[in-house]
Tab-separated table of C-alpha atoms in Angstrom:
chain	number	residue	atom	x	y	z
A	1	UNK	CA	-0.011	0.302	0.279
A	2	UNK	CA	2.850	2.175	0.711
A	3	UNK	CA	4.014	2.218	-2.708
A	4	UNK	CA	0.663	3.855	-3.801
A	5	UNK	CA	1.359	7.073	-2.143
A	6	UNK	CA	4.235	7.711	-4.555
A	7	UNK	CA	4.096	8.119	-8.313
A	8	UNK	CA	2.929	7.186	-10.925
A	9	UNK	CA	-0.428	6.671	-8.429
A	10	UNK	CA	0.553	9.352	-5.972
A	11	UNK	CA	-2.105	8.899	-3.424
A	12	UNK	CA	0.045	10.565	-0.880
A	13	UNK	CA	-3.107	10.257	1.939
A	14	UNK	CA	-2.412	6.416	1.594
A	15	UNK	CA	0.945	6.850	3.828
A	16	UNK	CA	-1.351	7.592	6.654
A	17	UNK	CA	-2.461	4.227	6.710
A	18	UNK	CA	-0.517	2.129	4.330
A	19	UNK	CA	1.666	0.956	7.181
A	20	UNK	CA	-0.924	-0.795	8.736
A	21	UNK	CA	-0.990	-4.175	7.299
A	22	UNK	CA	2.748	-4.516	8.119
A	23	UNK	CA	2.712	-3.384	11.641
A	24	UNK	CA	-0.339	-5.818	11.782
A	25	UNK	CA	2.125	-8.814	10.510
A	26	UNK	CA	4.955	-7.933	12.456
A	27	UNK	CA	3.158	-7.123	16.071
A	28	UNK	CA	1.850	-10.593	15.695
A	29	UNK	CA	5.300	-12.529	14.756
A	30	UNK	CA	7.937	-13.523	17.527
A	31	UNK	CA	10.830	-15.326	15.836
A	32	UNK	CA	13.387	-12.859	14.626
A	33	UNK	CA	14.481	-14.896	12.379
A	34	UNK	CA	10.813	-14.827	10.941
A	35	UNK	CA	10.833	-11.185	10.916
A	36	UNK	CA	13.880	-10.468	9.114
A	37	UNK	CA	12.024	-12.694	6.115
A	38	UNK	CA	9.147	-10.241	6.511
A	39	UNK	CA	10.784	-7.222	6.694
A	40	UNK	CA	13.346	-8.117	3.308
A	41	UNK	CA	9.804	-9.206	1.569
A	42	UNK	CA	8.455	-6.088	2.610
A	43	UNK	CA	11.249	-4.354	0.982
A	44	UNK	CA	11.293	-6.254	-2.122
A	45	UNK	CA	7.661	-5.370	-2.986
A	46	UNK	CA	7.792	-2.081	-1.982
A	47	UNK	CA	11.241	-0.861	-3.944
A	48	UNK	CA	10.368	-3.231	-7.018
A	49	UNK	CA	6.930	-1.472	-7.559
A	50	UNK	CA	8.273	2.033	-6.333
A	51	UNK	CA	11.304	1.818	-8.557
A	52	UNK	CA	10.566	-0.020	-11.443
A	53	UNK	CA	11.819	2.810	-13.806
A	54	UNK	CA	15.541	2.245	-13.021
A	55	UNK	CA	15.074	-0.688	-16.116
A	56	UNK	CA	14.281	1.892	-18.528
A	57	UNK	CA	17.820	3.674	-18.168
A	58	UNK	CA	18.545	5.105	-21.375
A	59	UNK	CA	22.053	5.378	-20.531
A	60	UNK	CA	23.163	1.854	-20.865
A	61	UNK	CA	22.154	-1.553	-22.074
A	62	UNK	CA	19.061	-3.432	-20.931
A	63	UNK	CA	20.995	-5.580	-19.473
A	64	UNK	CA	22.900	-3.608	-17.449
A	65	UNK	CA	19.486	-1.489	-16.196
A	66	UNK	CA	17.936	-4.823	-14.997
A	67	UNK	CA	21.226	-5.520	-13.278
A	68	UNK	CA	21.034	-2.207	-11.464
A	69	UNK	CA	17.350	-2.609	-10.705
A	70	UNK	CA	17.509	-5.722	-9.244
A	71	UNK	CA	21.110	-5.194	-7.305
A	72	UNK	CA	19.331	-1.577	-5.997
A	73	UNK	CA	16.078	-3.871	-5.195
A	74	UNK	CA	18.040	-6.075	-2.822
A	75	UNK	CA	20.263	-4.000	-1.467
A	76	UNK	CA	17.988	-1.216	-0.368
A	77	UNK	CA	15.449	-3.868	1.317
A	78	UNK	CA	18.307	-4.620	3.823
A	79	UNK	CA	16.960	-1.785	5.439
A	80	UNK	CA	13.169	-2.590	6.537
A	81	UNK	CA	14.841	-6.209	7.269
A	82	UNK	CA	16.869	-4.649	10.045
A	83	UNK	CA	14.046	-1.960	11.024
A	84	UNK	CA	11.884	-4.900	11.565
A	85	UNK	CA	14.521	-6.884	13.296
A	86	UNK	CA	15.102	-4.184	15.932
A	87	UNK	CA	11.170	-3.896	16.441
A	88	UNK	CA	10.896	-7.553	17.154
A	89	UNK	CA	14.216	-7.349	19.936
A	90	UNK	CA	11.968	-4.690	21.217
A	91	UNK	CA	8.481	-6.537	20.835
A	92	UNK	CA	9.377	-9.651	22.445
A	93	UNK	CA	10.483	-7.869	25.251
A	94	UNK	CA	7.360	-5.436	26.033
A	95	UNK	CA	4.642	-5.373	23.565
A	96	UNK	CA	3.302	-2.024	24.127
A	97	UNK	CA	6.802	-0.051	24.386
A	98	UNK	CA	7.478	-1.325	20.975
A	99	UNK	CA	4.678	0.523	19.012
A	100	UNK	CA	5.816	3.819	20.844
A	101	UNK	CA	9.195	3.235	19.719
A	102	UNK	CA	8.272	2.339	15.991
A	103	UNK	CA	8.270	5.708	14.643
A	104	UNK	CA	11.945	6.894	16.303
A	105	UNK	CA	12.913	2.832	14.897
A	106	UNK	CA	11.910	3.996	11.239
A	107	UNK	CA	13.323	7.558	11.069
A	108	UNK	CA	16.637	5.787	12.577
A	109	UNK	CA	16.485	3.582	9.555
A	110	UNK	CA	15.592	6.173	6.780
A	111	UNK	CA	18.581	8.590	8.563
A	112	UNK	CA	21.166	5.580	8.183
A	113	UNK	CA	20.243	4.579	4.692
A	114	UNK	CA	21.427	8.421	3.835
A	115	UNK	CA	24.827	7.415	4.498
A	116	UNK	CA	27.948	6.529	2.893
A	117	UNK	CA	29.024	5.718	-0.704
A	118	UNK	CA	25.392	3.827	-1.180
A	119	UNK	CA	22.926	6.403	0.311
A	120	UNK	CA	19.934	6.889	-1.112
A	121	UNK	CA	17.173	8.639	0.694
A	122	UNK	CA	15.125	8.824	-2.326
A	123	UNK	CA	12.135	6.742	-0.733
A	124	UNK	CA	12.162	8.479	2.569
A	125	UNK	CA	8.420	8.312	3.383
A	126	UNK	CA	7.894	12.020	4.311
A	127	UNK	CA	8.643	12.806	0.632
A	128	UNK	CA	5.045	10.968	-0.233
A	129	UNK	CA	3.432	14.189	1.351
A	130	UNK	CA	4.997	16.437	-0.345
A	131	UNK	CA	1.829	17.726	-1.970
A	132	UNK	CA	-0.020	18.391	1.108
A	133	UNK	CA	1.764	21.528	1.405
A	134	UNK	CA	0.331	22.609	4.706
A	135	UNK	CA	0.936	19.146	6.821
A	136	UNK	CA	4.881	19.226	5.781
A	137	UNK	CA	5.690	23.261	7.059
A	138	UNK	CA	7.008	21.048	10.078
A	139	UNK	CA	10.005	20.512	7.693
A	140	UNK	CA	11.843	23.850	8.557
A	141	UNK	CA	12.205	22.597	12.162
A	142	UNK	CA	12.538	18.622	12.160
A	143	UNK	CA	13.609	18.372	8.020
A	144	UNK	CA	11.718	15.323	5.968
A	145	UNK	CA	12.582	13.091	8.739
A	146	UNK	CA	9.934	14.963	10.940
A	147	UNK	CA	7.368	13.868	8.204
A	148	UNK	CA	8.245	10.647	8.418
A	149	UNK	CA	8.176	10.504	12.034
A	150	UNK	CA	4.184	11.740	11.906
A	151	UNK	CA	3.492	9.856	9.266
A	152	UNK	CA	4.743	6.454	10.946
A	153	UNK	CA	3.051	7.492	14.483
A	154	UNK	CA	-0.217	8.211	12.829
A	155	UNK	CA	-0.454	4.709	10.938
A	156	UNK	CA	0.754	3.382	14.635
A	157	UNK	CA	-2.065	4.945	16.553
A	158	UNK	CA	-4.801	4.010	14.313
A	159	UNK	CA	-3.630	0.523	13.978
A	160	UNK	CA	-4.267	0.632	17.936
A	161	UNK	CA	-7.811	2.042	17.460
A	162	UNK	CA	-8.695	-0.683	14.858
A	163	UNK	CA	-7.388	-2.947	17.666
A	164	UNK	CA	-9.479	-1.718	20.433
A	165	UNK	CA	-11.374	1.071	20.190
A	166	UNK	CA	-10.710	3.698	22.335
A	167	UNK	CA	-12.108	7.322	23.046
A	168	UNK	CA	-8.662	8.354	24.548
A	169	UNK	CA	-6.902	6.794	21.708
A	170	UNK	CA	-9.290	8.818	19.019
A	171	UNK	CA	-8.689	11.917	20.313
A	172	UNK	CA	-4.905	11.453	20.890
A	173	UNK	CA	-4.866	9.966	17.133
A	174	UNK	CA	-6.677	13.005	15.630
A	175	UNK	CA	-4.235	15.733	17.642
A	176	UNK	CA	-1.057	13.991	16.000
A	177	UNK	CA	-3.170	13.930	12.913
A	178	UNK	CA	-4.374	17.579	12.495
A	179	UNK	CA	-1.245	18.906	14.094
A	180	UNK	CA	0.830	19.700	11.402
A	181	UNK	CA	-1.688	21.300	9.155
A	182	UNK	CA	-2.972	23.410	12.158
A	183	UNK	CA	1.297	24.284	12.493
A	184	UNK	CA	1.531	24.970	8.983
A	185	UNK	CA	-1.417	27.425	8.777
A	186	UNK	CA	1.170	29.577	11.230
A	187	UNK	CA	4.174	28.843	9.366
A	188	UNK	CA	3.351	29.618	6.010
A	189	UNK	CA	3.104	33.135	4.431
A	190	UNK	CA	5.241	34.806	6.973
A	191	UNK	CA	7.366	38.144	6.042
A	192	UNK	CA	11.348	37.612	5.944
A	193	UNK	CA	14.153	39.787	5.216
A	194	UNK	CA	15.058	39.962	1.456
A	195	UNK	CA	17.337	40.736	-1.460
A	196	UNK	CA	15.736	42.849	-4.161
A	197	UNK	CA	14.099	40.452	-7.039
A	198	UNK	CA	16.002	39.158	-10.103
A	199	UNK	CA	14.274	38.115	-13.361
A	200	UNK	CA	15.288	34.660	-13.916
A	201	UNK	CA	14.961	32.312	-17.210
A	202	UNK	CA	15.015	28.780	-17.627
A	203	UNK	CA	15.939	26.903	-20.366
A	204	UNK	CA	14.159	23.378	-21.145
A	205	UNK	CA	15.901	22.440	-24.230
A	206	UNK	CA	14.061	18.617	-24.140
A	207	UNK	CA	17.408	16.637	-25.995
A	208	UNK	CA	16.628	12.571	-26.008
A	209	UNK	CA	19.744	11.019	-24.135
A	210	UNK	CA	19.534	8.765	-27.538
A	211	UNK	CA	20.617	11.969	-29.696
A	212	UNK	CA	22.213	13.948	-27.330
A	213	UNK	CA	25.481	12.417	-27.654
A	214	UNK	CA	25.690	11.721	-31.312
A	215	UNK	CA	28.173	13.836	-32.989
A	216	UNK	CA	25.770	15.175	-35.813
A	217	UNK	CA	23.141	16.567	-33.084
A	218	UNK	CA	26.329	18.855	-31.425
A	219	UNK	CA	25.507	22.081	-33.788
A	220	UNK	CA	21.722	21.401	-33.601
A	221	UNK	CA	22.243	21.123	-29.376
A	222	UNK	CA	23.948	24.492	-29.114
A	223	UNK	CA	21.853	26.669	-31.876
A	224	UNK	CA	18.972	25.277	-29.761
A	225	UNK	CA	20.248	26.525	-26.191
A	226	UNK	CA	21.363	29.796	-27.632
A	227	UNK	CA	18.460	30.808	-29.600
A	228	UNK	CA	16.266	30.245	-26.300
A	229	UNK	CA	18.614	31.739	-24.134
A	230	UNK	CA	18.503	35.051	-26.518
A	231	UNK	CA	14.569	34.940	-26.476
A	232	UNK	CA	14.783	35.245	-22.632
A	233	UNK	CA	17.249	37.974	-22.417
A	234	UNK	CA	15.617	39.979	-24.669
A	235	UNK	CA	12.601	39.804	-22.304
A	236	UNK	CA	14.690	40.926	-19.571
A	237	UNK	CA	16.283	37.895	-17.645
A	238	UNK	CA	19.292	38.690	-15.532
A	239	UNK	CA	20.126	35.022	-15.219
A	240	UNK	CA	19.470	32.373	-17.656
A	241	UNK	CA	19.859	28.601	-16.242
A	242	UNK	CA	20.771	25.616	-18.454
A	243	UNK	CA	20.331	21.927	-17.308
A	244	UNK	CA	22.674	19.424	-16.277
A	245	UNK	CA	25.458	18.563	-18.851
A	246	UNK	CA	23.284	20.753	-21.092
A	247	UNK	CA	25.968	20.566	-23.798
A	248	UNK	CA	27.350	17.403	-25.328
A	249	UNK	CA	31.236	18.081	-24.733
A	250	UNK	CA	34.114	18.270	-22.190
A	251	UNK	CA	34.632	21.780	-21.234
A	252	UNK	CA	37.894	22.765	-20.354
A	253	UNK	CA	39.825	24.937	-18.103
A	254	UNK	CA	42.850	24.882	-19.932
A	255	UNK	CA	42.211	26.367	-23.442
A	256	UNK	CA	39.662	28.073	-25.264
A	257	UNK	CA	35.701	26.737	-25.795
A	258	UNK	CA	33.442	26.972	-28.325
A	259	UNK	CA	30.710	27.050	-26.919
A	260	UNK	CA	31.822	29.337	-23.939
A	261	UNK	CA	32.575	32.027	-26.870
A	262	UNK	CA	29.167	31.628	-28.422
A	263	UNK	CA	27.498	32.655	-24.757
A	264	UNK	CA	30.015	35.452	-23.897
A	265	UNK	CA	28.743	37.419	-27.167
A	266	UNK	CA	25.020	37.466	-25.198
A	267	UNK	CA	25.890	38.428	-22.362
A	268	UNK	CA	26.799	41.996	-20.383
A	269	UNK	CA	27.780	42.956	-17.492
A	270	UNK	CA	23.647	42.462	-16.337
A	271	UNK	CA	23.406	39.404	-17.672
A	272	UNK	CA	25.004	36.242	-16.744
A	273	UNK	CA	24.219	32.329	-17.291
A	274	UNK	CA	24.552	29.277	-15.228
A	275	UNK	CA	25.083	25.642	-17.084
A	276	UNK	CA	25.704	22.646	-16.305
A	277	UNK	CA	28.610	21.137	-18.184
A	278	UNK	CA	31.255	18.451	-17.952
A	279	UNK	CA	34.431	20.357	-16.907
A	280	UNK	CA	38.071	19.402	-16.964
A	281	UNK	CA	40.687	21.187	-15.038
A	282	UNK	CA	44.137	19.665	-14.390
A	283	UNK	CA	43.417	16.309	-15.746
A	284	UNK	CA	40.579	15.358	-13.778
A	285	UNK	CA	36.952	15.390	-14.959
A	286	UNK	CA	33.980	17.105	-13.183
A	287	UNK	CA	29.941	17.009	-13.410
A	288	UNK	CA	29.891	21.021	-12.834
A	289	UNK	CA	27.912	24.153	-12.833
A	290	UNK	CA	29.521	26.776	-14.580
A	291	UNK	CA	28.990	30.463	-13.980
A	292	UNK	CA	29.360	32.289	-17.311
A	293	UNK	CA	29.758	36.073	-17.270
A	294	UNK	CA	30.950	38.453	-20.592
A	295	UNK	CA	34.281	37.259	-20.092
A	296	UNK	CA	34.191	33.664	-19.973
A	297	UNK	CA	33.741	31.190	-17.312
A	298	UNK	CA	34.019	33.169	-13.992
A	299	UNK	CA	33.114	30.487	-11.368
A	300	UNK	CA	32.904	27.109	-11.013
A	301	UNK	CA	30.631	23.922	-8.769
A	302	UNK	CA	32.076	20.469	-8.781
A	303	UNK	CA	29.316	18.375	-8.163
A	304	UNK	CA	30.122	16.653	-4.443
A	305	UNK	CA	27.566	13.694	-4.173
A	306	UNK	CA	27.882	11.736	-7.456
A	307	UNK	CA	25.714	8.963	-8.456
A	308	UNK	CA	27.550	5.594	-7.649
A	309	UNK	CA	28.813	3.634	-10.393
A	310	UNK	CA	27.149	5.408	-13.171
A	311	UNK	CA	29.042	8.759	-12.227
A	312	UNK	CA	32.070	7.684	-9.786
A	313	UNK	CA	32.851	4.145	-9.814
A	314	UNK	CA	34.059	3.654	-5.841
A	315	UNK	CA	37.633	2.920	-5.096
A	316	UNK	CA	38.217	3.550	-9.078
A	317	UNK	CA	41.257	6.039	-7.352
A	318	UNK	CA	43.225	2.637	-5.999
A	319	UNK	CA	42.065	0.202	-8.213
A	320	UNK	CA	42.124	1.929	-11.738
A	321	UNK	CA	41.068	-1.177	-13.581
A	322	UNK	CA	37.652	-0.345	-12.027
A	323	UNK	CA	37.369	3.144	-13.928
A	324	UNK	CA	36.247	1.195	-16.675
A	325	UNK	CA	33.050	0.019	-15.694
A	326	UNK	CA	30.237	2.822	-16.769
A	327	UNK	CA	26.510	2.725	-16.667
A	328	UNK	CA	25.753	6.128	-17.384
A	329	UNK	CA	27.611	9.422	-17.651
A	330	UNK	CA	31.382	8.222	-16.683
A	331	UNK	CA	33.714	8.447	-13.892
A	332	UNK	CA	33.977	11.997	-12.623
A	333	UNK	CA	35.898	13.392	-9.548
A	334	UNK	CA	33.733	14.542	-7.025
A	335	UNK	CA	33.803	18.251	-6.032
A	336	UNK	CA	35.083	19.208	-2.346
A	337	UNK	CA	33.518	22.587	-1.684
A	338	UNK	CA	30.476	24.302	-1.287
A	339	UNK	CA	30.938	27.452	-3.586
A	340	UNK	CA	28.324	30.216	-3.798
A	341	UNK	CA	27.953	32.270	-6.757
A	342	UNK	CA	27.087	35.503	-6.679
A	343	UNK	CA	24.738	38.278	-9.019
A	344	UNK	CA	24.735	41.402	-8.020
A	345	UNK	CA	25.898	40.645	-4.216
A	346	UNK	CA	23.322	38.172	-4.318
A	347	UNK	CA	24.530	34.533	-3.501
A	348	UNK	CA	23.009	31.834	-4.615
A	349	UNK	CA	23.834	27.907	-4.250
A	350	UNK	CA	23.331	25.472	-7.440
A	351	UNK	CA	23.480	21.953	-6.983
A	352	UNK	CA	24.064	19.533	-9.546
A	353	UNK	CA	20.371	16.492	-10.373
A	354	UNK	CA	20.746	13.765	-7.593
A	355	UNK	CA	22.089	16.268	-4.727
A	356	UNK	CA	18.451	17.849	-4.263
A	357	UNK	CA	17.746	14.636	-2.472
A	358	UNK	CA	20.324	14.876	0.146
A	359	UNK	CA	18.657	17.713	2.634
A	360	UNK	CA	21.805	18.889	4.206
A	361	UNK	CA	23.825	19.453	1.063
A	362	UNK	CA	20.850	22.283	0.190
A	363	UNK	CA	20.934	23.142	4.108
A	364	UNK	CA	24.717	23.419	3.495
A	365	UNK	CA	24.662	25.899	0.758
A	366	UNK	CA	22.181	28.023	2.410
A	367	UNK	CA	23.717	28.266	5.717
A	368	UNK	CA	26.845	29.656	3.849
A	369	UNK	CA	24.754	32.174	2.934
A	370	UNK	CA	22.500	31.261	-0.496
A	371	UNK	CA	19.395	33.661	-1.198
A	372	UNK	CA	18.150	30.996	-3.588
A	373	UNK	CA	18.489	27.214	-4.254
A	374	UNK	CA	19.446	26.147	-8.262
A	375	UNK	CA	18.855	22.477	-9.059
A	376	UNK	CA	20.217	21.955	-12.717
A	377	UNK	CA	19.036	18.145	-13.592
A	378	UNK	CA	18.795	16.146	-16.472
A	379	UNK	CA	16.228	13.578	-15.919
A	380	UNK	CA	16.202	12.138	-19.791
A	381	UNK	CA	17.593	9.115	-18.967
A	382	UNK	CA	14.187	7.445	-17.912
A	383	UNK	CA	11.410	8.433	-20.483
A	384	UNK	CA	7.602	8.188	-19.704
A	385	UNK	CA	8.435	6.810	-16.371
A	386	UNK	CA	7.195	8.418	-12.912
A	387	UNK	CA	11.226	9.135	-11.660
A	388	UNK	CA	10.802	13.214	-12.928
A	389	UNK	CA	7.903	14.217	-10.707
A	390	UNK	CA	9.390	11.485	-7.559
A	391	UNK	CA	12.468	13.714	-8.231
A	392	UNK	CA	10.571	17.070	-8.743
A	393	UNK	CA	8.632	16.580	-5.143
A	394	UNK	CA	12.022	16.091	-3.344
A	395	UNK	CA	12.632	20.109	-4.144
A	396	UNK	CA	9.548	21.063	-2.610
A	397	UNK	CA	10.579	19.939	0.839
A	398	UNK	CA	13.883	21.363	0.290
A	399	UNK	CA	12.368	24.622	-0.535
A	400	UNK	CA	10.273	24.169	2.569
A	401	UNK	CA	13.271	23.053	5.481
A	402	UNK	CA	15.602	26.259	4.249
A	403	UNK	CA	12.615	28.767	3.332
A	404	UNK	CA	14.458	29.683	0.526
A	405	UNK	CA	12.862	29.626	-3.530
A	406	UNK	CA	13.823	26.937	-5.525
A	407	UNK	CA	14.895	27.496	-9.025
A	408	UNK	CA	15.065	23.527	-11.011
A	409	UNK	CA	16.036	23.528	-14.683
A	410	UNK	CA	15.825	20.320	-16.223
A	411	UNK	CA	16.533	18.596	-19.872
A	412	UNK	CA	13.001	16.980	-20.557
A	413	UNK	CA	11.113	18.421	-17.480
A	414	UNK	CA	10.105	19.061	-14.938
A	415	UNK	CA	11.433	22.739	-14.729
A	416	UNK	CA	10.020	24.912	-12.359
A	417	UNK	CA	10.032	27.708	-9.790
A	418	UNK	CA	9.071	26.635	-6.118
A	419	UNK	CA	8.492	29.353	-3.601
A	420	UNK	CA	9.908	29.431	0.124
A	421	UNK	CA	6.928	27.687	1.261
A	422	UNK	CA	6.634	25.018	-1.004
A	423	UNK	CA	4.291	25.964	-3.514
A	424	UNK	CA	4.991	25.638	-7.017
A	425	UNK	CA	4.432	28.908	-8.807
A	426	UNK	CA	5.730	27.999	-12.417
A	427	UNK	CA	6.464	24.768	-14.397
A	428	UNK	CA	7.306	23.776	-17.980
A	429	UNK	CA	5.817	20.118	-18.440
A	430	UNK	CA	7.703	16.872	-19.220
A	431	UNK	CA	8.991	16.147	-22.940
A	432	UNK	CA	8.767	19.851	-24.295
A	433	UNK	CA	11.132	22.151	-24.943
A	434	UNK	CA	10.812	26.048	-23.682
A	435	UNK	CA	11.275	28.686	-21.740
A	436	UNK	CA	10.145	29.961	-18.003
A	437	UNK	CA	10.665	33.794	-17.312
A	438	UNK	CA	9.995	34.738	-13.771
A	439	UNK	CA	10.852	36.958	-11.082
A	440	UNK	CA	12.288	35.637	-7.955
A	441	UNK	CA	12.898	37.023	-4.284
A	442	UNK	CA	16.089	35.745	-2.725
A	443	UNK	CA	16.010	35.521	1.293
A	444	UNK	CA	18.052	36.153	4.373
A	445	UNK	CA	16.484	34.328	6.689
A	446	UNK	CA	17.893	31.096	8.510
A	447	UNK	CA	15.563	28.329	9.733
A	448	UNK	CA	16.239	26.036	12.558
A	449	UNK	CA	16.610	23.179	10.007
A	450	UNK	CA	19.138	25.411	8.161
A	451	UNK	CA	20.954	25.581	11.670
A	452	UNK	CA	20.664	22.424	13.231
A	453	UNK	CA	20.189	20.083	10.121
A	454	UNK	CA	19.191	16.741	10.718
A	455	UNK	CA	18.934	17.332	14.801
A	456	UNK	CA	15.591	15.608	14.867
A	457	UNK	CA	16.701	12.494	12.955
A	458	UNK	CA	19.906	12.403	15.521
A	459	UNK	CA	17.621	12.646	18.535
A	460	UNK	CA	15.463	9.355	16.967
A	461	UNK	CA	18.449	7.757	16.355
A	462	UNK	CA	19.817	7.936	19.912
A	463	UNK	CA	16.583	7.081	21.445
A	464	UNK	CA	16.493	4.222	19.410
A	465	UNK	CA	20.259	2.973	20.252
A	466	UNK	CA	19.366	3.333	23.977
A	467	UNK	CA	16.106	1.333	23.545
A	468	UNK	CA	17.547	-1.520	21.379
A	469	UNK	CA	20.675	-1.621	24.230
A	470	UNK	CA	18.337	-1.403	27.262
A	471	UNK	CA	16.486	-4.823	25.978
A	472	UNK	CA	19.170	-6.451	24.670
A	473	UNK	CA	20.866	-6.609	27.490
A	474	UNK	CA	17.361	-7.195	29.588
A	475	UNK	CA	17.762	-10.427	27.345
A	476	UNK	CA	20.791	-11.361	28.642
A	477	UNK	CA	19.759	-11.066	32.073
A	478	UNK	CA	16.884	-13.660	31.548
A	479	UNK	CA	19.163	-15.856	29.783
A	480	UNK	CA	21.453	-16.267	32.696
A	481	UNK	CA	18.825	-16.248	35.247
C-alpha cells in the first residue's frame, strides 16, 4: 500500500494508513528470523513497485539496467529488514513499548540509509506527503524525517484504534493527525528579510539521451540552447539557467571553448548564464555548474555527491581498472567545496541533479548564505516514467526546510519555480522544449533546520540506540537467570 502513495499513482494520503498491514503482521510474529524474512520481503515488494523505472535507463544497455534495478532493490530491502528486526527485539520484551518506539526506529533506519557511498534517501516516507503543503511545513524544524515520524506515528495510533477502540486514543490520533496542518497555517506566508528581486530564465531543451551524444547533434543542441537563451535575455532575464550536462562536450579550463565564446557574445555586465557542463581541470573531470559572464567562465561548482557507478566508480582511484565500469555518464571526480555563485551581491547555491535528494547539501549552501537554491537536472534518462515527478517532489521539501525559493531547470522536465513555502509557482511540462521567465525574491532568513540540520533524526537515533541496548541487556539477564 505504501507504494501507492508515490507516483505514478501518487495517492499521498495513503501513507497515513498504508503501514497498518505490515505493522499488524510484524506485531504478531515472535520469531526474529521470521521478522527478518518479512522485513526483507516487504522491501522487495515496495522497492520493486516504486523503483521499477530503473529498468528504463537509456544511458546503458537493457542488461545493465536490469542488473542495476535488481541490485538496488536487493540492497535497499536490507533496511526494512533491519528495521523490523530491531522492532522485534523490543516487541518480544515489551509489546506496548515497541509500538511507541516504532516511529523512532523507522526514522533511524531512514536516516542511516542516507549515509555512505550507497546512501540513497529517495524513498524517505516523508517525501510522499510533498503535495500536502500545510502538513509538511514542519520540515522547517524537523526536516523530511520529522514528516516521516508523523506519518509512522499516525499509522501506529490508527492501528491501536483498530485493535481496540478507545475514545482517548481517538482523541490523541486526531490531535497527531491534524497538528502539522494547524501548525502549517501559522508557519506559512510569513514576512522575510529579502534581497531585491531577480528576473531569471530557464531553458528546457528537451534533448533525447539517444540523440544527445550523437556527434551530428552537437551543432543543433548548441543552436537551440543559444536561441532559447537569447529569447529570455530579450525579455529582460538577468540570469539564464541551462540544465545538467547541457552541451554534449567536455569544457576545459585549460584552453578556449567554442561554446563558451558563443555564450559570452550574448552577455554583458547585467547578464550571466549558469550551465551544467562536463568540466575538466588539471586532468580531472567533473560534473559541474559553470557561471559564465561576458569574460567567460568566472566561477565553477563541482558536483560533490556523485551517483555511484553511473558517475563515479567507488575505489577507482585505488584500483584504476574499476574506472572502466560505466552504466551512465562516466567516471567523474567528486567536488569538495560548497561554492556559492553571486549575482549583484546576491549569493545562491547551485547543485546538480541527484544532490537535491540529500537535505544537508542544500542546507549547507544556505548556511553559507545562499539567498536561493538552484538545481540543474537532466532527468532524461528514464523516459515516460514516474522518475521526474518523484525527483521534483524532493525540491518542494528542500524549499520549506530552508525557506528558500527553488529554481529547478531540467533537460526534459520537470523545470519550475518553487517558493519558500513549497508552492510550485510555474513549471515547464515534461518532454517539451520551452522557456520560463520569472521573478524570484532571494531570502536572508535562516531556519532551525538550516542551523541544526537533521537534529530530529539524530535524537531518534539515540532514542533507538538506548532502547535497543536496554532490551538486549534485558534479554542477556533473562538468559543468565
